[in-house]
XYZ file of C-alpha atoms in Angstrom:
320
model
C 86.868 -105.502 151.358
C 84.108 -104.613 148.442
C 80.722 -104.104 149.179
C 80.219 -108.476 147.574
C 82.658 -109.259 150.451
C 85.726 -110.318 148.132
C 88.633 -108.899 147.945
C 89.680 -106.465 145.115
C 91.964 -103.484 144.034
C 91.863 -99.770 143.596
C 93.468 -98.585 140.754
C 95.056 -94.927 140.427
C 94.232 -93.249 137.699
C 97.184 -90.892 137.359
C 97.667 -88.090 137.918
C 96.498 -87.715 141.177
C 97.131 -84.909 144.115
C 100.260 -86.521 145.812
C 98.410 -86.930 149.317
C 95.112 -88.639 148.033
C 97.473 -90.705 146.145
C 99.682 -92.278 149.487
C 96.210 -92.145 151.149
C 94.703 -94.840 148.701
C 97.706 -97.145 149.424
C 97.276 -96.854 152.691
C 93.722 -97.995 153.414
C 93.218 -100.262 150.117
C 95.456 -102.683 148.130
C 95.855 -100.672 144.933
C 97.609 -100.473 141.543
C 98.891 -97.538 139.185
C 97.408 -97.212 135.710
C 100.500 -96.868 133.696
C 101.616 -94.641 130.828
C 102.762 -97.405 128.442
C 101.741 -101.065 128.011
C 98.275 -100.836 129.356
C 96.494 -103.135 126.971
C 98.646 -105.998 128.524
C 98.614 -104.436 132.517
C 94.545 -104.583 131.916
C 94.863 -108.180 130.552
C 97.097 -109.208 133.646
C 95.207 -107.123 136.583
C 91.630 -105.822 135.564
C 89.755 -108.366 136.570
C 90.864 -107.278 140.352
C 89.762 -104.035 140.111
C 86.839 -103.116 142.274
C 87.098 -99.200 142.075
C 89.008 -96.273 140.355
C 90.476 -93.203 141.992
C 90.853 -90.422 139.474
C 91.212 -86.726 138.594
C 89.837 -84.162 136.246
C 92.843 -84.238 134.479
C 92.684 -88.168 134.442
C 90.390 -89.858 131.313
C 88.570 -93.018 132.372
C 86.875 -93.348 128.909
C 84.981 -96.462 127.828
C 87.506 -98.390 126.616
C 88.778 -98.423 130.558
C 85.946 -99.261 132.061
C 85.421 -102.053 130.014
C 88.524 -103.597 130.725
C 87.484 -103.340 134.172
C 84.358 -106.184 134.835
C 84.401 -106.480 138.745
C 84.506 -102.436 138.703
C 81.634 -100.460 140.884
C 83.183 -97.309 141.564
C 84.704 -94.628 140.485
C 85.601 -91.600 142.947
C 86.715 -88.175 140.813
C 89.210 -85.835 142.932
C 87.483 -82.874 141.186
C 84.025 -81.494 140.874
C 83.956 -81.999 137.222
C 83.703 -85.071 135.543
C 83.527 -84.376 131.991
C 86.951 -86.694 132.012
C 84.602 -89.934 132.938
C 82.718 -91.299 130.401
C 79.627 -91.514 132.244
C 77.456 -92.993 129.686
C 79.692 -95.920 130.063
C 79.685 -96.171 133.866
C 75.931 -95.402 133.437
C 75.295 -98.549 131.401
C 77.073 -100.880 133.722
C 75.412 -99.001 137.091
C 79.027 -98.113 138.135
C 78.687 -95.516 141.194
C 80.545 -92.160 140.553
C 81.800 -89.124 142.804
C 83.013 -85.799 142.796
C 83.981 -83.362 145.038
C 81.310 -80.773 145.252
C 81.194 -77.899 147.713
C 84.911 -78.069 149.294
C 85.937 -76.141 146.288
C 83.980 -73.546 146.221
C 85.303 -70.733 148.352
C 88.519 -71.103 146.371
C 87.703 -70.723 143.121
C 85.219 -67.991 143.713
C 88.517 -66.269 145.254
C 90.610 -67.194 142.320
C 87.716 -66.017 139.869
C 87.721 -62.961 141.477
C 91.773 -62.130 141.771
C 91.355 -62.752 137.489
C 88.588 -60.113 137.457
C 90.431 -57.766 139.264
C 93.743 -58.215 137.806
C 92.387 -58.076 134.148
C 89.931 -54.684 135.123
C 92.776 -53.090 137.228
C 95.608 -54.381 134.900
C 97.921 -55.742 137.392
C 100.624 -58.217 135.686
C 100.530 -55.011 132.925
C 101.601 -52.528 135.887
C 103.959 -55.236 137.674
C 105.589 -55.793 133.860
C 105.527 -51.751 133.944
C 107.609 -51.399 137.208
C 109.485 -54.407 136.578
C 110.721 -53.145 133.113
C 111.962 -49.842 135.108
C 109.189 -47.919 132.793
C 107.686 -45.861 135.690
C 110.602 -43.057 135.676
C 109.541 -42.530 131.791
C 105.753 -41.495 133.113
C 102.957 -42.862 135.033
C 101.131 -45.913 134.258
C 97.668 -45.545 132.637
C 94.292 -45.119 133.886
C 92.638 -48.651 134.411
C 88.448 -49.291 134.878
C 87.529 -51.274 138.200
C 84.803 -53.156 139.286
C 82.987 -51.528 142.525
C 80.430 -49.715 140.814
C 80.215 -52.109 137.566
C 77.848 -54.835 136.290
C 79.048 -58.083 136.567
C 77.686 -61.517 135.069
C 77.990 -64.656 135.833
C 77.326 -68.112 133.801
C 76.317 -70.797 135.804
C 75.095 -69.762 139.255
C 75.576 -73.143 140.822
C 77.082 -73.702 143.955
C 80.305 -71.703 142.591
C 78.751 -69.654 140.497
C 76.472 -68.381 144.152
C 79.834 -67.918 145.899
C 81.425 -65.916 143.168
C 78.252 -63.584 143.089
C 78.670 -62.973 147.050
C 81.749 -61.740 146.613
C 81.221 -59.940 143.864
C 78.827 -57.759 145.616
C 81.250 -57.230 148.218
C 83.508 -55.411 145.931
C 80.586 -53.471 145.380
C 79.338 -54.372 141.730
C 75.902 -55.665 140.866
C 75.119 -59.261 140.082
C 73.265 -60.433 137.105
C 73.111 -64.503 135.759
C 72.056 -67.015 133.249
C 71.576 -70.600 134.127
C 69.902 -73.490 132.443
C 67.005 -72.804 134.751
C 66.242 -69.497 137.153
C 67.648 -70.213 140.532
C 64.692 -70.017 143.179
C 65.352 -67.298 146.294
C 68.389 -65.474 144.910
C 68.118 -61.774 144.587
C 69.834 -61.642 141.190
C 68.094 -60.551 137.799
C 68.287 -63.408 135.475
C 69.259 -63.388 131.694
C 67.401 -65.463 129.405
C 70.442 -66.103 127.104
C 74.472 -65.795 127.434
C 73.908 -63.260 124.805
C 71.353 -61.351 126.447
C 73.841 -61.706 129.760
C 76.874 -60.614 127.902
C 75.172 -57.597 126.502
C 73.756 -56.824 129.874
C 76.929 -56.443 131.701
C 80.587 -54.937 132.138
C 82.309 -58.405 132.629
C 81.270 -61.973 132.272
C 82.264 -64.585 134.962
C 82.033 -68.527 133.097
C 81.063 -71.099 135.987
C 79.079 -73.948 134.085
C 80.388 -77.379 133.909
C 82.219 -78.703 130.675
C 81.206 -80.909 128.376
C 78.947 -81.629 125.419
C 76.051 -79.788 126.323
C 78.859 -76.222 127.081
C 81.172 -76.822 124.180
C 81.954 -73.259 122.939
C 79.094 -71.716 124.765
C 81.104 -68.519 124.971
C 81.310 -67.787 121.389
C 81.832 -65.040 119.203
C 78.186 -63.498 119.388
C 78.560 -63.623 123.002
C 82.225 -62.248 123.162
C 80.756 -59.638 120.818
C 77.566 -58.629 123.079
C 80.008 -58.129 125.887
C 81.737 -55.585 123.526
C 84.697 -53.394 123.458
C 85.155 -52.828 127.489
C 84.041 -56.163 128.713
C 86.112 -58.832 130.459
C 85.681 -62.466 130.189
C 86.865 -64.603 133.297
C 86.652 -68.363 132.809
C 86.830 -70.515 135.675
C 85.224 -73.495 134.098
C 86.479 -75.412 131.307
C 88.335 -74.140 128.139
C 86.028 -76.192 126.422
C 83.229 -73.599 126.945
C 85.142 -70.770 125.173
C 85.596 -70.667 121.538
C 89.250 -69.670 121.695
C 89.598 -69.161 118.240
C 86.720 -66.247 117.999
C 88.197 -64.879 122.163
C 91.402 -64.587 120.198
C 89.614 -62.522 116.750
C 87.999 -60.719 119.186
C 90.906 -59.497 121.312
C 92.656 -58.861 118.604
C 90.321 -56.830 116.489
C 89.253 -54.647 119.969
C 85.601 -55.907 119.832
C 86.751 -57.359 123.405
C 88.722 -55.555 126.308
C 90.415 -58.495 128.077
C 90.156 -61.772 129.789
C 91.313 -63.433 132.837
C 91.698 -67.364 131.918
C 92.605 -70.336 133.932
C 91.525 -73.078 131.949
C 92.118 -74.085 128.728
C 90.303 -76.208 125.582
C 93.866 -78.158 125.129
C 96.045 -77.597 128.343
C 98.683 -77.091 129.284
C 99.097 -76.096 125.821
C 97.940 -72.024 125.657
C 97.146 -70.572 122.076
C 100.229 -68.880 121.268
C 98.021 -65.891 120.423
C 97.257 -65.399 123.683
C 100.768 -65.052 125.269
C 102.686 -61.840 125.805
C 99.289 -59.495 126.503
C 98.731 -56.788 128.582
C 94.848 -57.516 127.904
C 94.999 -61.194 129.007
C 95.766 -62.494 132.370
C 96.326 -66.699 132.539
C 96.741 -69.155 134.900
C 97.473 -72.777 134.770
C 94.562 -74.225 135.926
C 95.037 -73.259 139.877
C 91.225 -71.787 140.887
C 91.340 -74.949 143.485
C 95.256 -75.195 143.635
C 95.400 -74.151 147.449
C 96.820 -76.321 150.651
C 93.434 -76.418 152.369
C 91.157 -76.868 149.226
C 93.328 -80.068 147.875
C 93.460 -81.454 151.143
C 89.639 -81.463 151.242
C 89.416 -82.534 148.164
C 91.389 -85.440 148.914
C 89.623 -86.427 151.937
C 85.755 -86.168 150.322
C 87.237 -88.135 147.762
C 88.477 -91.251 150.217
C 85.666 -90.584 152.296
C 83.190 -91.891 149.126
C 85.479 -94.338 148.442
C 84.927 -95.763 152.072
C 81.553 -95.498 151.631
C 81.545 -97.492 149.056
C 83.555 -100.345 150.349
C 81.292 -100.327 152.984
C 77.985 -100.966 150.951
C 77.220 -97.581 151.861
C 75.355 -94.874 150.024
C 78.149 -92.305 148.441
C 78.795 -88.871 150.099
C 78.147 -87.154 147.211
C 77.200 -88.876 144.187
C 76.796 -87.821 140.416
C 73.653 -86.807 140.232
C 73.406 -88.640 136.768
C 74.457 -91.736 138.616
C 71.423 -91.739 141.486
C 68.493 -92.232 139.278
């Protein structure tokens, strides 16, 4: 039952992480957004639909939620939501969620693993031994990070969880943000620029969107020079893959450690085949334990919801 009291649908944005999918059907009466004929599925079914359950790989854009004119929620399976339009839920007072927080700890891990695989030149070395190259002489020197500067972009809740491990591997932490972050012990940068040039390797943590597209661009790649390392955990969108590319190419940048990508799953093919460049298909939150929470903060606002009750955790754009 909706928050009015009358009856209504959830509809599945696919795609959606297989358990939070079941898990919709089982609590709420619900339909599948599908791949072809939608303009006539919205016709027949959207005025039903009370609330959407979607992904960060799932685009609700405006043309959606117009379709939709009993909607009043939308719950994201993802702590981004640069794949809602939320002007458009904005205008209509739509309620949106993410799932902040029950990410962190594993994408923090998985930002780390592309540090040190890119710095210690892992996949190269496994490729090495693989290729039965060892016999013909030892594998090269490689840098590491205990002992290096290390910054990171965006020292949100991730971006904070990254840096604590990061100083356990014995490296010191640096940032930029749009704003200092009160009570951390970390110098802050006033630029990416001034971060980039500051440090050994760059960690990207902001969120996507307008206000990131290509933050990372050539003059930063540049400032981090020669021996730096660019890890992005965020959103391709904030890297300008064209100049990463020109700079990898040209040696003005020592590697990079990618998991996300401006046009996934498609990967430039420029960036394939290196021994400089470690990627990854979007997994930093790909585990058992993280999906499953994801899942469950996700149902859990959608509850709320239904219930007339304030969301668990809310867009911030979306609470006034």
């Amino acid at each position: 039952m909706t928050p009015d009291g009358e009856p209504g649908t959830v509809l599945r944005v696919p795609p959606l992480h297989p358990g939070t999918h079941d898990a919709v059907a089982a609590s709420y009466p619900t339909l599948d957004l599908p791949a072809e004929g939608r303009e006539e599925f919205l016709a027949r079914h959207g005025a039903e639909v009370v609330a959407i359950v979607c992904s960060n790989f799932s685009p609700v854009g405006a043309d959606l939620i117009e379709a939709l004119p009993r909607l009043g929620m939308i719950a994201n399976f993802g702590v981004g939501y640069d794949n809602i339009d939320l002007a458009a839920a904005l205008s209509r007072g739509i309620a949106v969620s993410n799932t902040p927080g029950v990410l962190d700890p594993a994408v923090a891990e998985h930002a780390i693993a592309l540090l040190l695989a890119v710095r210690r030149q892992v996949v190269a070395a496994d490729r090495y031994v693989q290729e039965g190259r060892w016999p013909r002489g030892p594998f090269p020197l490689t840098g590491q990070v205990a002992g290096s500067h290390v910054g990171i972009l965006g020292l949100g809740r991730i971006g904070q969880a990254v840096a604590t491990r990061v100083e356990a591997l014995g490296a010191t932490v640096s940032y930029h943000n749009r704003r200092p972050v009160p009570g951390v012990p970390y110098a802050y940068l006033p630029s990416p620029v001034a971060l980039a040039a500051a440090v050994d390797s760059l960690i990207v943590v902001v969120p996507g969107g307008a206000a990131t597209d290509g933050l990372v661009d050539a003059e930063v790649l540049d400032a981090l020079g020669p021996d730096g390392v660019l890890v992005n955990v965020a959103r391709g969108s904030v890297v300008d893959e064209q100049a990463l590319v020109a700079a990898l190419d040209s040696g003005r940048l020592g590697g990079a450690g990618l998991d996300v990508f401006r046009d996934e799953p498609r990967v430039p093919a420029a960036l394939l085949g290196r021994d400089d460049v470690v990627l990854q298909p979007h997994t930093a939150s790909g585990t058992v334990t993280t999906r499953a929470a994801m899942g469950a903060l996700t149902l859990d606002n959608l509850a709320a919801w239904m219930r007339g009750e304030p969301l668990l955790t809310p867009i911030p754009e979306t609470t006034g």
